[in-house]
Coordinates of C-alpha atoms and ligand atoms in Angstrom, one line a residue:
M21 CA 348.8 48.9 -41.7
R22 CA 348.2 52.4 -42.3
L23 CA 345.2 51.4 -44.7
R24 CA 343.7 49.1 -41.8
E25 CA 344.1 51.5 -39.2
T26 CA 342.8 54.4 -41.7
T27 CA 339.4 52.2 -42.4
T28 CA 338.8 51.3 -38.6
A29 CA 339.2 55.2 -37.9
T30 CA 336.4 55.7 -40.6
L31 CA 334.4 53.0 -39.3
V32 CA 334.5 54.2 -35.7
I33 CA 333.6 58.0 -37.0
S34 CA 330.4 56.7 -39.2
I35 CA 329.5 54.6 -36.1
A36 CA 329.4 57.7 -33.9
V37 CA 328.0 59.9 -36.5
I38 CA 325.0 57.3 -36.8
L39 CA 324.7 57.0 -33.3
V40 CA 324.7 60.6 -32.7
F41 CA 321.7 61.1 -35.8
C42 CA 319.6 58.4 -33.8
L43 CA 320.1 59.8 -30.6
R44 CA 318.9 63.3 -31.8
A45 CA 316.4 61.9 -33.7
E46 CA 314.9 59.8 -30.8
A47 CA 315.5 63.1 -28.7
Q48 CA 313.3 64.8 -31.2
S49 CA 310.7 62.5 -31.5
K50 CA 309.9 61.8 -27.6
M51 CA 308.0 64.6 -25.9
Q52 CA 310.1 67.1 -23.8
K53 CA 309.4 68.2 -20.3
Q54 CA 310.5 71.3 -18.4
S55 CA 309.7 73.1 -15.4
F56 CA 306.7 75.5 -15.4
G57 CA 307.4 76.7 -11.7
K58 CA 305.8 76.1 -8.6
T59 CA 302.2 77.3 -7.7
E60 CA 301.7 79.8 -4.4
D61 CA 301.5 76.7 -2.4
G62 CA 304.5 74.9 -3.4
Q63 CA 303.3 72.4 -5.8
Q64 CA 305.8 71.8 -8.9
T65 CA 304.2 72.1 -12.5
D66 CA 305.6 71.3 -15.7
L67 CA 305.4 72.4 -19.3
Y68 CA 305.3 69.3 -21.8
I69 CA 306.2 70.0 -25.4
L70 CA 304.5 67.6 -28.0
T71 CA 305.5 67.5 -31.3
N72 CA 304.7 66.1 -34.8
K73 CA 306.5 65.6 -38.0
H74 CA 304.7 68.8 -39.7
G75 CA 306.4 71.1 -37.5
M76 CA 303.2 71.3 -35.2
E77 CA 304.1 71.7 -31.8
A78 CA 301.7 71.8 -28.5
A79 CA 302.7 73.0 -25.3
I80 CA 300.9 72.1 -22.3
T81 CA 301.0 72.2 -18.6
N82 CA 299.8 70.0 -15.9
Y83 CA 298.4 73.4 -14.4
G84 CA 294.8 73.4 -15.2
G85 CA 295.7 70.9 -18.3
T86 CA 296.6 74.4 -20.1
V87 CA 297.6 74.5 -23.8
V88 CA 300.1 77.2 -23.3
T89 CA 301.2 77.3 -26.8
L90 CA 300.1 75.7 -30.2
K91 CA 302.5 76.3 -32.8
V92 CA 301.0 75.5 -36.7
P93 CA 302.2 76.4 -40.0
D94 CA 300.4 78.8 -42.5
R95 CA 300.1 78.2 -45.8
K96 CA 304.1 78.9 -46.6
G97 CA 305.1 76.9 -44.0
K98 CA 305.5 79.7 -41.6
V99 CA 304.9 78.6 -38.0
D100 CA 302.9 80.8 -35.5
D101 CA 301.2 80.2 -32.1
V102 CA 297.6 80.5 -32.8
V103 CA 296.1 80.5 -29.1
L104 CA 296.1 83.1 -26.2
G105 CA 298.1 82.8 -23.0
Y106 CA 300.5 83.5 -20.6
D107 CA 304.4 83.0 -20.4
K108 CA 303.9 82.5 -16.4
L109 CA 302.3 80.3 -14.5
E110 CA 301.6 83.2 -11.9
D111 CA 299.4 84.8 -14.8
Y112 CA 297.7 81.7 -14.8
A113 CA 296.8 81.3 -11.4
A114 CA 295.7 84.9 -11.3
G115 CA 293.9 85.2 -14.8
K116 CA 289.9 84.9 -15.1
A117 CA 289.9 84.1 -18.9
Y118 CA 290.6 80.6 -18.9
F119 CA 293.1 80.6 -21.6
G120 CA 293.4 77.1 -22.9
A121 CA 292.6 75.5 -19.9
I122 CA 290.5 72.2 -19.1
V123 CA 287.0 73.6 -17.7
G124 CA 284.9 71.5 -15.5
R125 CA 283.4 70.1 -13.4
Y126 CA 280.8 71.9 -15.2
A127 CA 282.0 74.0 -18.2
N128 CA 280.0 77.1 -18.7
R129 CA 277.0 78.3 -16.5
I130 CA 274.4 76.8 -14.1
A131 CA 271.5 79.3 -13.3
H132 CA 271.7 80.6 -9.5
A133 CA 274.5 78.1 -8.8
K134 CA 272.0 75.6 -7.7
F135 CA 270.5 72.2 -9.3
T136 CA 268.6 69.0 -7.9
L137 CA 269.5 65.9 -8.6
D138 CA 267.5 62.8 -7.0
G139 CA 265.6 64.8 -5.0
V140 CA 268.9 66.9 -3.1
T141 CA 269.5 70.4 -4.0
Y142 CA 273.2 70.7 -4.3
T143 CA 274.4 74.8 -3.7
L144 CA 277.7 75.9 -6.1
S145 CA 280.1 78.4 -5.7
K146 CA 279.0 81.6 -7.4
N147 CA 281.8 82.9 -9.5
D148 CA 279.8 84.6 -12.4
G149 CA 277.1 87.1 -10.7
D150 CA 274.8 84.7 -9.3
N151 CA 275.7 81.8 -11.4
H152 CA 278.2 79.2 -11.1
L153 CA 280.4 79.1 -14.5
H154 CA 283.0 76.8 -15.4
G155 CA 284.2 75.1 -12.1
G156 CA 287.7 75.2 -11.0
F157 CA 289.7 72.7 -12.8
N158 CA 291.9 75.3 -14.8
K159 CA 293.3 76.0 -11.7
R160 CA 294.3 72.7 -10.3
V161 CA 297.6 70.7 -10.4
W162 CA 297.1 67.3 -12.5
T163 CA 299.1 64.6 -12.4
A164 CA 301.0 64.0 -15.7
K165 CA 302.2 61.0 -17.7
D166 CA 303.5 60.4 -21.1
V167 CA 301.4 57.8 -22.9
S168 CA 302.8 58.5 -26.7
S169 CA 302.2 55.6 -28.9
S170 CA 302.3 55.4 -32.6
A171 CA 298.9 57.5 -32.7
G172 CA 301.1 60.5 -31.9
Q173 CA 302.7 61.9 -28.6
S174 CA 300.5 62.1 -25.8
L175 CA 299.9 63.5 -22.4
E176 CA 297.8 61.8 -19.9
L177 CA 296.4 64.2 -17.5
T178 CA 294.6 63.1 -14.2
Y179 CA 292.5 65.0 -11.2
L180 CA 290.6 63.3 -8.5
S181 CA 287.9 66.1 -7.5
K182 CA 286.9 65.4 -4.1
D183 CA 283.1 64.8 -3.0
R184 CA 281.6 68.5 -2.6
E185 CA 284.3 70.1 -4.6
E186 CA 282.7 73.5 -5.3
G187 CA 279.2 71.7 -4.3
F188 CA 279.0 69.1 -6.9
P189 CA 278.3 65.6 -5.1
G190 CA 280.7 62.7 -5.4
N191 CA 284.7 62.1 -5.8
L192 CA 284.9 62.4 -9.5
S193 CA 288.0 61.0 -11.1
V194 CA 288.8 62.5 -14.3
K195 CA 291.3 61.7 -17.1
V196 CA 292.2 63.8 -20.3
V197 CA 294.5 62.7 -22.7
Y198 CA 296.0 65.3 -25.1
T199 CA 297.4 63.9 -28.6
L200 CA 299.3 65.4 -31.5
T201 CA 298.9 63.7 -34.5
D202 CA 300.6 63.7 -37.6
Q203 CA 297.6 64.5 -39.3
N204 CA 298.2 68.0 -37.6
E205 CA 295.6 67.2 -35.0
L206 CA 295.2 68.2 -31.3
K207 CA 292.6 65.4 -30.0
I208 CA 291.3 65.4 -26.6
D209 CA 289.8 62.7 -25.0
Y210 CA 288.3 63.0 -21.7
S211 CA 286.8 60.4 -19.5
A212 CA 285.5 60.3 -15.8
T213 CA 284.1 58.0 -13.0
T214 CA 282.0 59.1 -10.1
D215 CA 280.9 57.1 -6.8
K216 CA 277.9 59.2 -6.4
D217 CA 275.4 60.3 -9.1
T218 CA 276.8 63.7 -10.2
V219 CA 276.5 66.0 -13.3
I220 CA 279.5 66.5 -15.3
N221 CA 280.2 68.5 -18.6
L222 CA 283.8 69.1 -19.8
T223 CA 285.4 71.2 -22.3
N224 CA 288.8 73.0 -23.3
H225 CA 288.6 76.8 -23.3
C226 CA 291.3 77.5 -26.2
Y227 CA 291.1 81.1 -27.4
F228 CA 292.0 80.8 -31.1
N229 CA 293.7 83.5 -33.4
L230 CA 294.2 81.7 -36.8
A231 CA 296.8 84.5 -37.7
G232 CA 298.7 84.2 -34.4
Q233 CA 298.0 85.4 -31.2
G234 CA 297.9 89.0 -30.4
N235 CA 297.9 89.9 -33.9
G236 CA 294.6 91.7 -34.3
D237 CA 291.2 90.9 -34.0
I238 CA 289.3 87.8 -35.8
L239 CA 286.5 89.2 -37.3
Q240 CA 287.7 88.4 -40.8
H241 CA 287.9 84.9 -40.2
Q242 CA 285.3 83.0 -42.2
L243 CA 283.5 80.5 -39.7
M244 CA 280.9 77.5 -40.4
I245 CA 279.0 75.9 -37.5
L246 CA 277.3 72.9 -38.5
G247 CA 274.2 73.5 -36.1
N248 CA 270.8 74.6 -37.2
R249 CA 269.6 75.9 -33.8
F250 CA 271.2 77.7 -30.9
T251 CA 270.0 78.3 -27.3
P252 CA 269.0 81.8 -26.7
V253 CA 269.8 83.4 -23.4
D254 CA 268.6 85.9 -20.6
A255 CA 270.4 88.8 -19.3
S256 CA 273.1 86.5 -17.4
L257 CA 273.6 84.0 -20.4
I258 CA 271.8 81.3 -19.1
P259 CA 269.7 79.7 -21.7
T260 CA 265.7 80.4 -21.7
G261 CA 265.5 76.6 -22.6
E262 CA 263.8 77.8 -26.0
L263 CA 265.9 75.7 -29.2
R264 CA 265.7 78.4 -31.7
S265 CA 266.1 77.9 -35.6
V266 CA 269.7 80.4 -36.9
K267 CA 267.9 80.8 -40.5
G268 CA 267.5 84.6 -41.2
T269 CA 269.5 85.4 -38.1
P270 CA 273.0 86.5 -37.4
F271 CA 273.3 82.9 -35.7
D272 CA 273.2 81.6 -39.3
F273 CA 276.6 80.0 -39.9
T274 CA 275.6 77.2 -41.8
T275 CA 277.5 78.2 -44.6
A276 CA 280.8 79.9 -44.1
A277 CA 280.5 83.6 -43.1
A278 CA 283.1 86.1 -41.3
I279 CA 282.8 86.4 -37.9
G280 CA 282.5 90.1 -37.6
A281 CA 280.0 90.5 -40.6
R282 CA 276.8 90.5 -38.8
I283 CA 278.3 90.6 -34.8
D284 CA 277.3 94.2 -34.1
Q285 CA 274.0 94.2 -35.9
D286 CA 271.1 95.4 -33.9
D287 CA 270.1 92.0 -32.4
P288 CA 268.5 91.2 -29.3
E289 CA 270.7 88.1 -28.5
L290 CA 273.8 89.8 -29.6
K291 CA 273.3 92.5 -27.4
L292 CA 272.8 90.1 -24.2
G293 CA 276.2 88.3 -25.3
R294 CA 278.3 91.7 -26.1
G295 CA 278.7 89.6 -29.5
Y296 CA 278.6 86.0 -30.0
D297 CA 278.7 84.0 -26.8
H298 CA 275.9 81.5 -27.5
N299 CA 275.5 77.5 -27.4
W300 CA 275.1 76.0 -30.8
V301 CA 273.1 72.6 -31.1
L302 CA 274.9 70.2 -33.3
N303 CA 273.3 68.5 -36.1
S304 CA 275.8 65.7 -35.3
G305 CA 274.8 62.1 -33.4
K306 CA 277.2 60.7 -30.8
T307 CA 280.5 59.8 -32.9
V308 CA 283.0 62.4 -33.5
A309 CA 281.8 64.4 -36.4
L310 CA 282.8 67.6 -37.9
A311 CA 280.8 70.7 -35.6
A312 CA 282.7 73.8 -36.9
Q313 CA 285.3 75.3 -39.4
A314 CA 287.6 78.5 -39.2
Y315 CA 289.3 79.8 -42.1
E316 CA 291.7 83.1 -41.7
P317 CA 292.6 84.4 -45.0
H318 CA 295.8 85.7 -44.6
S319 CA 297.8 82.9 -43.5
G320 CA 295.6 80.6 -44.9
R321 CA 295.0 78.6 -41.6
V322 CA 292.1 76.1 -41.3
L323 CA 290.4 74.9 -38.2
E324 CA 288.0 72.2 -37.9
V325 CA 286.4 71.3 -34.6
S326 CA 284.9 67.7 -34.6
T327 CA 283.4 66.3 -31.3
T328 CA 281.2 63.5 -29.9
E329 CA 279.5 66.6 -27.9
P330 CA 275.9 67.9 -28.6
G331 CA 276.8 71.4 -28.5
I332 CA 279.3 74.0 -29.0
Q333 CA 279.5 77.6 -27.5
F334 CA 280.8 80.2 -29.7
Y335 CA 282.8 82.9 -28.1
T336 CA 284.3 85.9 -29.5
G337 CA 286.3 87.3 -26.6
N338 CA 284.1 89.9 -25.7
F339 CA 285.3 90.3 -22.2
L340 CA 288.8 90.7 -23.3
D341 CA 290.0 94.1 -22.0
G342 CA 293.5 94.8 -23.0
I343 CA 295.1 91.5 -21.2
R344 CA 299.1 91.4 -21.2
G345 CA 299.8 88.1 -22.8
K346 CA 302.6 85.7 -24.3
E347 CA 305.7 87.8 -25.6
G348 CA 304.1 90.9 -24.6
K349 CA 301.3 90.8 -26.7
V350 CA 298.2 92.6 -25.6
Y351 CA 294.6 91.0 -26.2
N352 CA 292.1 93.5 -26.9
R353 CA 288.3 92.7 -27.3
R354 CA 287.5 90.1 -30.0
Y355 CA 291.1 89.4 -30.4
A356 CA 290.5 85.4 -30.2
F357 CA 287.5 83.1 -30.3
C358 CA 286.3 80.1 -28.6
L359 CA 284.7 76.8 -29.9
E360 CA 284.0 75.0 -26.7
T361 CA 282.7 71.6 -27.3
Q362 CA 280.3 70.9 -24.5
H363 CA 276.4 69.8 -23.2
F364 CA 274.1 73.1 -23.4
P365 CA 274.9 75.4 -20.5
D366 CA 272.5 75.2 -17.4
S367 CA 271.5 71.1 -18.4
P368 CA 271.4 70.5 -14.8
N369 CA 268.2 72.9 -14.6
H370 CA 267.1 71.7 -18.1
P371 CA 265.4 68.1 -17.9
D372 CA 264.8 68.7 -21.9
F373 CA 268.3 69.1 -22.8
P374 CA 270.7 66.3 -23.3
S375 CA 271.3 64.7 -19.9
T376 CA 274.6 65.7 -18.2
V377 CA 273.8 63.1 -15.2
L378 CA 276.7 61.0 -14.6
K379 CA 276.1 57.9 -12.6
P380 CA 278.7 55.4 -11.0
E381 CA 277.7 52.5 -13.2
N382 CA 278.5 54.3 -16.7
P383 CA 281.6 56.3 -16.7
Y384 CA 281.9 59.5 -18.9
R385 CA 283.3 59.8 -22.2
S386 CA 284.0 62.4 -24.7
T387 CA 286.6 63.6 -27.7
T388 CA 287.0 66.3 -29.1
V389 CA 289.4 67.0 -32.3
Y390 CA 291.0 70.3 -33.5
K391 CA 292.6 69.8 -36.8
F392 CA 294.8 72.0 -38.6
S393 CA 295.5 72.7 -42.4
T394 CA 296.2 75.3 -45.0
R395 CA 294.1 76.8 -48.1
Ligands
GLA424 C1 283.0 81.3 -21.7 C2 281.7 82.0 -21.4 C3 282.2 83.4 -21.6 C4 283.3 83.9 -20.8 C5 284.3 82.9 -21.0 C6 285.4 83.2 -20.2 O1 282.9 80.9 -23.0 O2 280.6 81.7 -22.1 O3 281.0 84.4 -21.4 O4 282.9 83.9 -19.2 O5 284.0 81.6 -21.2 O6 285.7 84.7 -20.0

């Protein structure tokens, strides 16, 4: 009798332990959601935490589709947050740096905030001197949905940009899906449809520092960009239209070089950008192909950027000026770099550049993958 009671008790305890274990495993493998606060006009925002089995973690808010933190292991397995950002929603709402956000409708600059399409001239909002820069998607509240699958934890964000928002024609329905895979990739799938001819250029504006956010400048990172040409700019950083060879210039990253090695050279283009703030013409075609690679020697972290886009803006945080960011860290000039996959800046005013025109019958699609590893 006593033996039977003991056996039953052991069985019950074992089942309970297994249950707790399963529930915990389930909780761990599920995307977590927590409040990120309310916007000034009372809209609820949330923070979604995506994890994978190698200890990577991406926290993304539906405010601006912003990557708030991106925790990545170094060569010893120590995890650091490798993107700049803020702790609080209010700082994102007030911020001007586009930290981690989805930018659009048109990532990068449109000269004089004007373009002509189908014979109609559209006037856009000016937010960069006389130019239009990046649009306002980074300050909108997007609708979020967990669409995780066997590919990894996935967050779908949708937003309807109404006809004439910031001056752009057409009701534009935008979808961005972030997936954190078990291959240590943060994959971003963009798609959009319009009900009227318009232009579109979407990207993500993560500011990376592979030594950890706020941990000094990025000048020692080794960078490679798979582009033989870049688009030189005028004084307001608008492309002149020329596609110039990088050969023999500080813009040649076809073989890996330290970001800081030539950044202060007496070069007119570097002077205009106050460092690197230029678009490279990628060698790749239309499939997802490697565009750039960055390596940080102390942590051993490697970032590979692959994309379907024809261009990439390499920006060395030249405008960072002591911004107070996450965990009290201060972001000074060149404390991060951006690799913004995109169509070329000001394409709507450059018929020779790959087209950014979007038509109702032809949905927009674009994919970029940020893959992390160590060396
Ligand atoms: C882009 C631009 C830069 C700067 C940043 C945001 O990368 O090219 O000139 O405006 O965004 O600060």
